[in-house]
Amino acid sequence: MSLTTQSRPEYATLDVQVMVVDYNDENSLAYALHGVNLVICTFSGGEQINLITAAVQSGVQFFVPSEFEGSLEKRPENDQLDPYSYSSQARQHLRRCARSSQMKWTVFSCGIFMERFLPRGLGSLAIGYGSNLANVGSYILDMNTYTAECVEKNSRGHTVRVCMTSVYDVARFIVAAIDLGPANWPREFTMRGDRLSLRDIVGQCSRTLNAAFSLSQWQASDIAGLMSGFYQQGDYAKVAFYRQLQATVEGRYDFGHTSLNGLVNVQPRSFRQWLSDQFTG
């Protein structure tokens, strides 16, 4: 069953039951969730908080929050990438609900969505608005202007890498995990379709588009000064850009091992395959 704020006639051919709800009406949500065992949320903010509350009221046993990018252990308490505190508020609410009810929750961490590199940005999928990632060029490079900025080494001299998964494959991973039985889920699953250095990301995009990117390469120690300079200029989009780059350098989106890939029969696309599907397929 899919909950939505407006009718979705296109779902009829998919044999998906659609229920139109008001996410600001917890009683309406609780009614819609009656008899539901598992809820997977794909939006953040106050609407997600209301959905969590309604899920508890309805006796939902398992909840997957909209927390897909970046592993939990690498998110600082005062998270600069969570400017509206949507993420931290949701996790705090889930912890409170878990203590006062039987509902369990699990985060599926995928590194980053490959769709950050769509020519129209994550916003073309209605994703990323709460984290300043909706627009094209919000992260590392711009597929339209062929410009890129990256840091090759972190402060310890290690190569900066990013785990990434396509939105489609994230959905496949979650469906496969359901077959494992949510009762056995940990607090967090990690998964990925690829793991690349920032330079390799730029290189693969360049080869796919057959275009040379204008690359600005920074040192890890440069980022704080860049953020400060653009903040003083009032260019908050660039501040958000460098905050993302700083978090990447600090390992926010990287994990050496995955906990879900080896448990399920899902063969995710590599970044090279995803690029080919998007731009040459």
mmCIF file of C-alpha atoms in Angstrom:
data_model
loop_
_atom_site.group_PDB
_atom_site.id
_atom_site.type_symbol
_atom_site.label_atom_id
_atom_site.label_comp_id
_atom_site.label_asym_id
_atom_site.label_seq_id
_atom_site.Cartn_x
_atom_site.Cartn_y
_atom_site.Cartn_z
ATOM 1 C CA MET A 1 0.000 0.000 0.000
ATOM 2 C CA SER A 2 1.214 3.501 -0.833
ATOM 3 C CA LEU A 3 0.218 6.572 1.177
ATOM 4 C CA THR A 4 0.128 9.783 -0.830
ATOM 5 C CA THR A 5 -1.245 13.300 -0.613
ATOM 6 C CA GLN A 6 -2.914 13.046 -4.029
ATOM 7 C CA SER A 7 -4.404 10.360 -6.229
ATOM 8 C CA ARG A 8 -1.966 8.278 -8.285
ATOM 9 C CA PRO A 9 -3.850 6.689 -11.196
ATOM 10 C CA GLU A 10 -0.547 5.560 -12.718
ATOM 11 C CA TYR A 11 -0.188 3.074 -9.844
ATOM 12 C CA ALA A 12 -3.303 1.169 -10.947
ATOM 13 C CA THR A 13 -1.385 -0.863 -13.523
ATOM 14 C CA LEU A 14 1.165 -1.807 -10.853
ATOM 15 C CA ASP A 15 -1.458 -3.408 -8.608
ATOM 16 C CA VAL A 16 -0.566 -0.976 -5.820
ATOM 17 C CA GLN A 17 -3.241 0.097 -3.352
ATOM 18 C CA VAL A 18 -3.173 3.875 -2.932
ATOM 19 C CA MET A 19 -4.619 5.761 0.024
ATOM 20 C CA VAL A 20 -4.750 9.550 -0.027
ATOM 21 C CA VAL A 21 -3.853 10.997 3.382
ATOM 22 C CA ASP A 22 -3.069 14.259 5.120
ATOM 23 C CA TYR A 23 0.357 13.918 6.742
ATOM 24 C CA ASN A 24 -0.530 16.687 9.172
ATOM 25 C CA ASP A 25 -3.504 14.703 10.498
ATOM 26 C CA GLU A 26 -2.134 11.998 12.806
ATOM 27 C CA ASN A 27 -5.565 10.437 13.329
ATOM 28 C CA SER A 28 -6.013 10.067 9.579
ATOM 29 C CA LEU A 29 -2.561 8.536 9.310
ATOM 30 C CA ALA A 30 -3.187 6.146 12.184
ATOM 31 C CA TYR A 31 -6.375 4.959 10.482
ATOM 32 C CA ALA A 32 -4.540 4.432 7.185
ATOM 33 C CA LEU A 33 -1.824 2.408 8.921
ATOM 34 C CA HIS A 34 -4.213 0.098 10.757
ATOM 35 C CA GLY A 35 -3.059 -3.477 10.194
ATOM 36 C CA VAL A 36 0.231 -2.417 8.572
ATOM 37 C CA ASN A 37 3.323 -4.211 9.873
ATOM 38 C CA LEU A 38 6.150 -2.332 8.117
ATOM 39 C CA VAL A 39 6.413 1.323 7.061
ATOM 40 C CA ILE A 40 9.088 2.660 4.699
ATOM 41 C CA CYS A 41 9.278 6.448 4.651
ATOM 42 C CA THR A 42 10.727 8.389 1.706
ATOM 43 C CA PHE A 43 10.348 11.973 2.942
ATOM 44 C CA SER A 44 11.671 13.989 5.864
ATOM 45 C CA GLY A 45 10.584 16.872 8.054
ATOM 46 C CA GLY A 46 7.472 17.240 10.153
ATOM 47 C CA GLU A 47 5.528 14.878 7.923
ATOM 48 C CA GLN A 48 7.917 12.044 8.768
ATOM 49 C CA ILE A 49 7.616 12.841 12.493
ATOM 50 C CA ASN A 50 3.827 12.624 12.192
ATOM 51 C CA LEU A 51 4.094 9.345 10.308
ATOM 52 C CA ILE A 52 6.312 7.882 13.037
ATOM 53 C CA THR A 53 3.812 8.925 15.715
ATOM 54 C CA ALA A 54 0.910 7.461 13.753
ATOM 55 C CA ALA A 55 2.845 4.242 13.169
ATOM 56 C CA VAL A 56 3.272 3.780 16.917
ATOM 57 C CA GLN A 57 -0.411 4.501 17.541
ATOM 58 C CA SER A 58 -1.402 1.924 14.919
ATOM 59 C CA GLY A 59 0.843 -0.814 16.263
ATOM 60 C CA VAL A 60 3.295 -0.836 13.352
ATOM 61 C CA GLN A 61 6.175 -3.132 14.270
ATOM 62 C CA PHE A 62 8.951 -1.952 11.935
ATOM 63 C CA PHE A 63 9.830 1.482 10.570
ATOM 64 C CA VAL A 64 12.411 2.469 7.941
ATOM 65 C CA PRO A 65 13.054 6.232 8.109
ATOM 66 C CA SER A 66 14.114 8.440 5.229
ATOM 67 C CA GLU A 67 17.777 8.233 6.251
ATOM 68 C CA PHE A 68 19.534 6.661 3.287
ATOM 69 C CA GLU A 69 22.712 8.690 2.687
ATOM 70 C CA GLY A 70 25.667 8.356 5.044
ATOM 71 C CA SER A 71 26.138 5.850 7.854
ATOM 72 C CA LEU A 72 24.811 6.682 11.315
ATOM 73 C CA GLU A 73 28.141 6.362 13.106
ATOM 74 C CA LYS A 74 29.666 9.128 10.981
ATOM 75 C CA ARG A 75 26.976 11.719 11.622
ATOM 76 C CA PRO A 76 28.077 14.288 14.225
ATOM 77 C CA GLU A 77 25.749 15.462 16.978
ATOM 78 C CA ASN A 78 25.564 19.004 15.592
ATOM 79 C CA ASP A 79 25.287 18.022 11.951
ATOM 80 C CA GLN A 80 25.987 20.837 9.491
ATOM 81 C CA LEU A 81 24.407 18.730 6.737
ATOM 82 C CA ASP A 82 21.111 18.673 8.621
ATOM 83 C CA PRO A 83 20.385 22.428 8.629
ATOM 84 C CA TYR A 84 16.737 22.072 9.615
ATOM 85 C CA SER A 85 17.413 19.204 12.080
ATOM 86 C CA TYR A 86 14.991 17.004 10.127
ATOM 87 C CA SER A 87 17.231 13.971 10.414
ATOM 88 C CA SER A 88 18.233 14.346 14.059
ATOM 89 C CA GLN A 89 14.646 15.044 15.136
ATOM 90 C CA ALA A 90 13.402 11.937 13.339
ATOM 91 C CA ARG A 91 16.029 9.709 14.948
ATOM 92 C CA GLN A 92 15.374 11.180 18.397
ATOM 93 C CA HIS A 93 11.653 10.593 17.951
ATOM 94 C CA LEU A 94 12.276 7.018 16.827
ATOM 95 C CA ARG A 95 14.418 6.363 19.904
ATOM 96 C CA ARG A 96 11.682 7.694 22.186
ATOM 97 C CA CYS A 97 9.049 5.626 20.401
ATOM 98 C CA ALA A 98 11.201 2.500 20.569
ATOM 99 C CA ARG A 99 11.448 2.894 24.352
ATOM 100 C CA SER A 100 7.703 3.361 24.813
ATOM 101 C CA SER A 101 6.401 0.859 22.242
ATOM 102 C CA GLN A 102 7.241 -2.368 20.442
ATOM 103 C CA MET A 103 8.169 -0.619 17.195
ATOM 104 C CA LYS A 104 11.701 -1.242 15.922
ATOM 105 C CA TRP A 105 13.481 0.861 13.328
ATOM 106 C CA THR A 106 16.300 0.295 10.865
ATOM 107 C CA VAL A 107 18.270 2.680 8.665
ATOM 108 C CA PHE A 108 19.422 1.588 5.200
ATOM 109 C CA SER A 109 22.639 3.504 4.450
ATOM 110 C CA CYS A 110 23.749 3.552 0.821
ATOM 111 C CA GLY A 111 26.621 6.055 0.842
ATOM 112 C CA ILE A 112 25.199 8.591 -1.610
ATOM 113 C CA PHE A 113 22.584 8.302 -4.324
ATOM 114 C CA MET A 114 24.145 8.096 -7.779
ATOM 115 C CA GLU A 115 21.285 10.345 -8.849
ATOM 116 C CA ARG A 116 23.164 13.293 -7.356
ATOM 117 C CA PHE A 117 24.825 13.348 -10.782
ATOM 118 C CA LEU A 118 21.673 13.537 -12.877
ATOM 119 C CA PRO A 119 21.748 16.415 -15.398
ATOM 120 C CA ARG A 120 18.748 17.951 -13.603
ATOM 121 C CA GLY A 121 19.928 17.021 -10.115
ATOM 122 C CA LEU A 122 18.308 15.060 -7.309
ATOM 123 C CA GLY A 123 15.459 17.540 -7.338
ATOM 124 C CA SER A 124 14.193 15.972 -10.560
ATOM 125 C CA LEU A 125 13.247 13.008 -8.359
ATOM 126 C CA ALA A 126 11.821 15.279 -5.640
ATOM 127 C CA ILE A 127 14.803 14.421 -3.420
ATOM 128 C CA GLY A 128 17.389 16.579 -1.690
ATOM 129 C CA TYR A 129 15.489 19.776 -0.942
ATOM 130 C CA GLY A 130 15.906 19.477 2.820
ATOM 131 C CA SER A 131 19.657 18.909 2.545
ATOM 132 C CA ASN A 132 20.604 21.484 -0.135
ATOM 133 C CA LEU A 133 21.250 18.731 -2.685
ATOM 134 C CA ALA A 134 18.303 19.142 -5.037
ATOM 135 C CA ASN A 135 20.008 21.297 -7.658
ATOM 136 C CA VAL A 136 22.402 20.137 -10.336
ATOM 137 C CA GLY A 137 26.000 20.815 -9.346
ATOM 138 C CA SER A 138 25.246 20.608 -5.617
ATOM 139 C CA TYR A 139 27.860 17.896 -5.130
ATOM 140 C CA ILE A 140 31.407 17.616 -6.531
ATOM 141 C CA LEU A 141 30.585 18.300 -10.172
ATOM 142 C CA ASP A 142 28.116 19.768 -12.638
ATOM 143 C CA MET A 143 27.236 17.488 -15.545
ATOM 144 C CA ASN A 144 25.995 20.439 -17.602
ATOM 145 C CA THR A 145 28.897 22.873 -17.261
ATOM 146 C CA TYR A 146 31.616 20.186 -17.049
ATOM 147 C CA THR A 147 33.096 21.651 -13.881
ATOM 148 C CA ALA A 148 34.247 19.747 -10.811
ATOM 149 C CA GLU A 149 35.901 20.329 -7.451
ATOM 150 C CA CYS A 150 37.478 17.641 -5.343
ATOM 151 C CA VAL A 151 39.996 16.748 -2.658
ATOM 152 C CA GLU A 152 42.194 13.754 -3.354
ATOM 153 C CA LYS A 153 43.605 13.083 0.137
ATOM 154 C CA ASN A 154 42.187 13.619 3.607
ATOM 155 C CA SER A 155 44.147 15.153 6.496
ATOM 156 C CA ARG A 156 45.717 11.760 7.252
ATOM 157 C CA GLY A 157 46.929 11.351 3.690
ATOM 158 C CA HIS A 158 44.377 8.685 2.760
ATOM 159 C CA THR A 159 42.513 8.715 -0.552
ATOM 160 C CA VAL A 160 39.020 10.187 -0.218
ATOM 161 C CA ARG A 161 36.414 7.667 -1.365
ATOM 162 C CA VAL A 162 32.647 7.561 -1.633
ATOM 163 C CA CYS A 163 30.224 4.640 -1.559
ATOM 164 C CA MET A 164 27.282 5.084 -3.892
ATOM 165 C CA THR A 165 24.093 3.303 -4.889
ATOM 166 C CA SER A 166 21.338 4.132 -7.360
ATOM 167 C CA VAL A 167 17.890 4.915 -5.961
ATOM 168 C CA TYR A 168 16.510 1.954 -7.912
ATOM 169 C CA ASP A 169 19.022 -0.424 -6.347
ATOM 170 C CA VAL A 170 18.348 0.940 -2.860
ATOM 171 C CA ALA A 171 14.723 -0.093 -3.361
ATOM 172 C CA ARG A 172 15.843 -3.537 -4.541
ATOM 173 C CA PHE A 173 18.053 -3.947 -1.474
ATOM 174 C CA ILE A 174 15.187 -3.041 0.865
ATOM 175 C CA VAL A 175 12.782 -5.451 -0.843
ATOM 176 C CA ALA A 176 15.378 -8.216 -0.589
ATOM 177 C CA ALA A 177 15.963 -7.398 3.083
ATOM 178 C CA ILE A 178 12.248 -7.777 3.769
ATOM 179 C CA ASP A 179 12.570 -11.392 2.646
ATOM 180 C CA LEU A 180 15.197 -11.873 5.371
ATOM 181 C CA GLY A 181 12.586 -10.951 7.957
ATOM 182 C CA PRO A 182 12.494 -7.504 9.611
ATOM 183 C CA ALA A 183 12.598 -9.147 13.038
ATOM 184 C CA ASN A 184 16.252 -9.933 12.341
ATOM 185 C CA TRP A 185 17.221 -6.474 11.102
ATOM 186 C CA PRO A 186 19.959 -4.541 12.933
ATOM 187 C CA ARG A 187 19.709 -0.824 13.694
ATOM 188 C CA GLU A 188 21.534 -0.121 10.426
ATOM 189 C CA PHE A 189 22.212 -1.914 7.153
ATOM 190 C CA THR A 190 24.981 -0.620 4.885
ATOM 191 C CA MET A 191 24.945 -1.297 1.145
ATOM 192 C CA ARG A 192 26.594 0.003 -1.979
ATOM 193 C CA GLY A 193 26.724 -0.336 -5.721
ATOM 194 C CA ASP A 194 30.215 1.106 -6.060
ATOM 195 C CA ARG A 195 33.073 2.686 -4.114
ATOM 196 C CA LEU A 196 35.214 5.266 -5.890
ATOM 197 C CA SER A 197 37.685 8.043 -5.236
ATOM 198 C CA LEU A 198 36.522 11.553 -6.085
ATOM 199 C CA ARG A 199 39.013 11.701 -8.943
ATOM 200 C CA ASP A 200 37.597 8.449 -10.360
ATOM 201 C CA ILE A 201 34.060 9.851 -10.155
ATOM 202 C CA VAL A 202 35.099 12.871 -12.206
ATOM 203 C CA GLY A 203 37.042 10.659 -14.615
ATOM 204 C CA GLN A 204 34.146 8.297 -15.247
ATOM 205 C CA CYS A 205 31.765 11.200 -15.839
ATOM 206 C CA SER A 206 34.247 12.768 -18.237
ATOM 207 C CA ARG A 207 34.651 9.564 -20.249
ATOM 208 C CA THR A 208 30.914 8.876 -20.382
ATOM 209 C CA LEU A 209 30.112 12.379 -21.620
ATOM 210 C CA ASN A 210 33.234 12.488 -23.800
ATOM 211 C CA ALA A 211 33.986 15.896 -22.323
ATOM 212 C CA ALA A 212 36.940 17.290 -20.408
ATOM 213 C CA PHE A 213 35.946 18.640 -17.001
ATOM 214 C CA SER A 214 37.483 21.798 -15.605
ATOM 215 C CA LEU A 215 38.765 20.451 -12.287
ATOM 216 C CA SER A 216 39.561 22.538 -9.212
ATOM 217 C CA GLN A 217 41.551 20.393 -6.828
ATOM 218 C CA TRP A 218 41.816 21.464 -3.199
ATOM 219 C CA GLN A 219 43.666 20.304 -0.126
ATOM 220 C CA ALA A 220 41.639 19.151 2.866
ATOM 221 C CA SER A 221 42.896 22.173 4.790
ATOM 222 C CA ASP A 222 41.481 24.569 2.157
ATOM 223 C CA ILE A 223 37.815 23.804 2.723
ATOM 224 C CA ALA A 224 37.249 25.769 5.935
ATOM 225 C CA GLY A 225 38.621 28.913 4.306
ATOM 226 C CA LEU A 226 36.462 28.413 1.221
ATOM 227 C CA MET A 227 33.340 28.065 3.355
ATOM 228 C CA SER A 228 34.220 31.150 5.365
ATOM 229 C CA GLY A 229 34.849 33.227 2.260
ATOM 230 C CA PHE A 230 31.582 32.313 0.561
ATOM 231 C CA TYR A 231 29.676 32.765 3.813
ATOM 232 C CA GLN A 232 30.963 36.335 4.052
ATOM 233 C CA GLN A 233 29.868 36.889 0.452
ATOM 234 C CA GLY A 234 26.398 35.573 1.252
ATOM 235 C CA ASP A 235 26.715 32.708 -1.225
ATOM 236 C CA TYR A 236 25.077 30.059 0.929
ATOM 237 C CA ALA A 237 24.712 27.587 -1.928
ATOM 238 C CA LYS A 238 28.508 27.439 -2.190
ATOM 239 C CA VAL A 239 28.782 27.141 1.587
ATOM 240 C CA ALA A 240 26.485 24.104 1.403
ATOM 241 C CA PHE A 241 28.571 22.722 -1.479
ATOM 242 C CA TYR A 242 31.788 22.883 0.543
ATOM 243 C CA ARG A 243 30.098 21.481 3.638
ATOM 244 C CA GLN A 244 29.227 18.436 1.567
ATOM 245 C CA LEU A 245 32.785 18.243 0.286
ATOM 246 C CA GLN A 246 34.161 18.536 3.819
ATOM 247 C CA ALA A 247 31.869 15.767 5.063
ATOM 248 C CA THR A 248 32.999 13.610 2.154
ATOM 249 C CA VAL A 249 36.663 14.207 2.984
ATOM 250 C CA GLU A 250 35.930 13.258 6.598
ATOM 251 C CA GLY A 251 34.535 9.902 5.425
ATOM 252 C CA ARG A 252 30.827 10.583 5.855
ATOM 253 C CA TYR A 253 29.845 8.532 2.809
ATOM 254 C CA ASP A 254 32.489 5.816 2.904
ATOM 255 C CA PHE A 255 32.539 2.404 4.541
ATOM 256 C CA GLY A 256 35.002 -0.362 3.830
ATOM 257 C CA HIS A 257 32.553 -3.215 4.304
ATOM 258 C CA THR A 258 28.822 -3.569 3.752
ATOM 259 C CA SER A 259 26.458 -5.505 5.973
ATOM 260 C CA LEU A 260 23.668 -6.110 3.431
ATOM 261 C CA ASN A 261 25.324 -6.836 0.068
ATOM 262 C CA GLY A 262 26.453 -10.293 1.100
ATOM 263 C CA LEU A 263 23.117 -11.264 2.648
ATOM 264 C CA VAL A 264 20.832 -10.756 -0.341
ATOM 265 C CA ASN A 265 20.744 -11.720 -4.002
ATOM 266 C CA VAL A 266 21.008 -8.206 -5.428
ATOM 267 C CA GLN A 267 23.547 -7.249 -8.078
ATOM 268 C CA PRO A 268 23.588 -3.439 -7.995
ATOM 269 C CA ARG A 269 24.795 -1.344 -10.880
ATOM 270 C CA SER A 270 28.269 0.129 -10.761
ATOM 271 C CA PHE A 271 28.619 3.866 -11.275
ATOM 272 C CA ARG A 272 29.952 3.216 -14.773
ATOM 273 C CA GLN A 273 26.857 1.166 -15.618
ATOM 274 C CA TRP A 274 24.565 3.790 -14.127
ATOM 275 C CA LEU A 275 26.214 6.554 -16.147
ATOM 276 C CA SER A 276 25.886 4.501 -19.307
ATOM 277 C CA ASP A 277 22.186 3.900 -18.627
ATOM 278 C CA GLN A 278 21.554 7.590 -18.008
ATOM 279 C CA PHE A 279 23.626 9.208 -20.728
ATOM 280 C CA THR A 280 24.295 6.693 -23.491
ATOM 281 C CA GLY A 281 21.542 4.103 -23.093
#
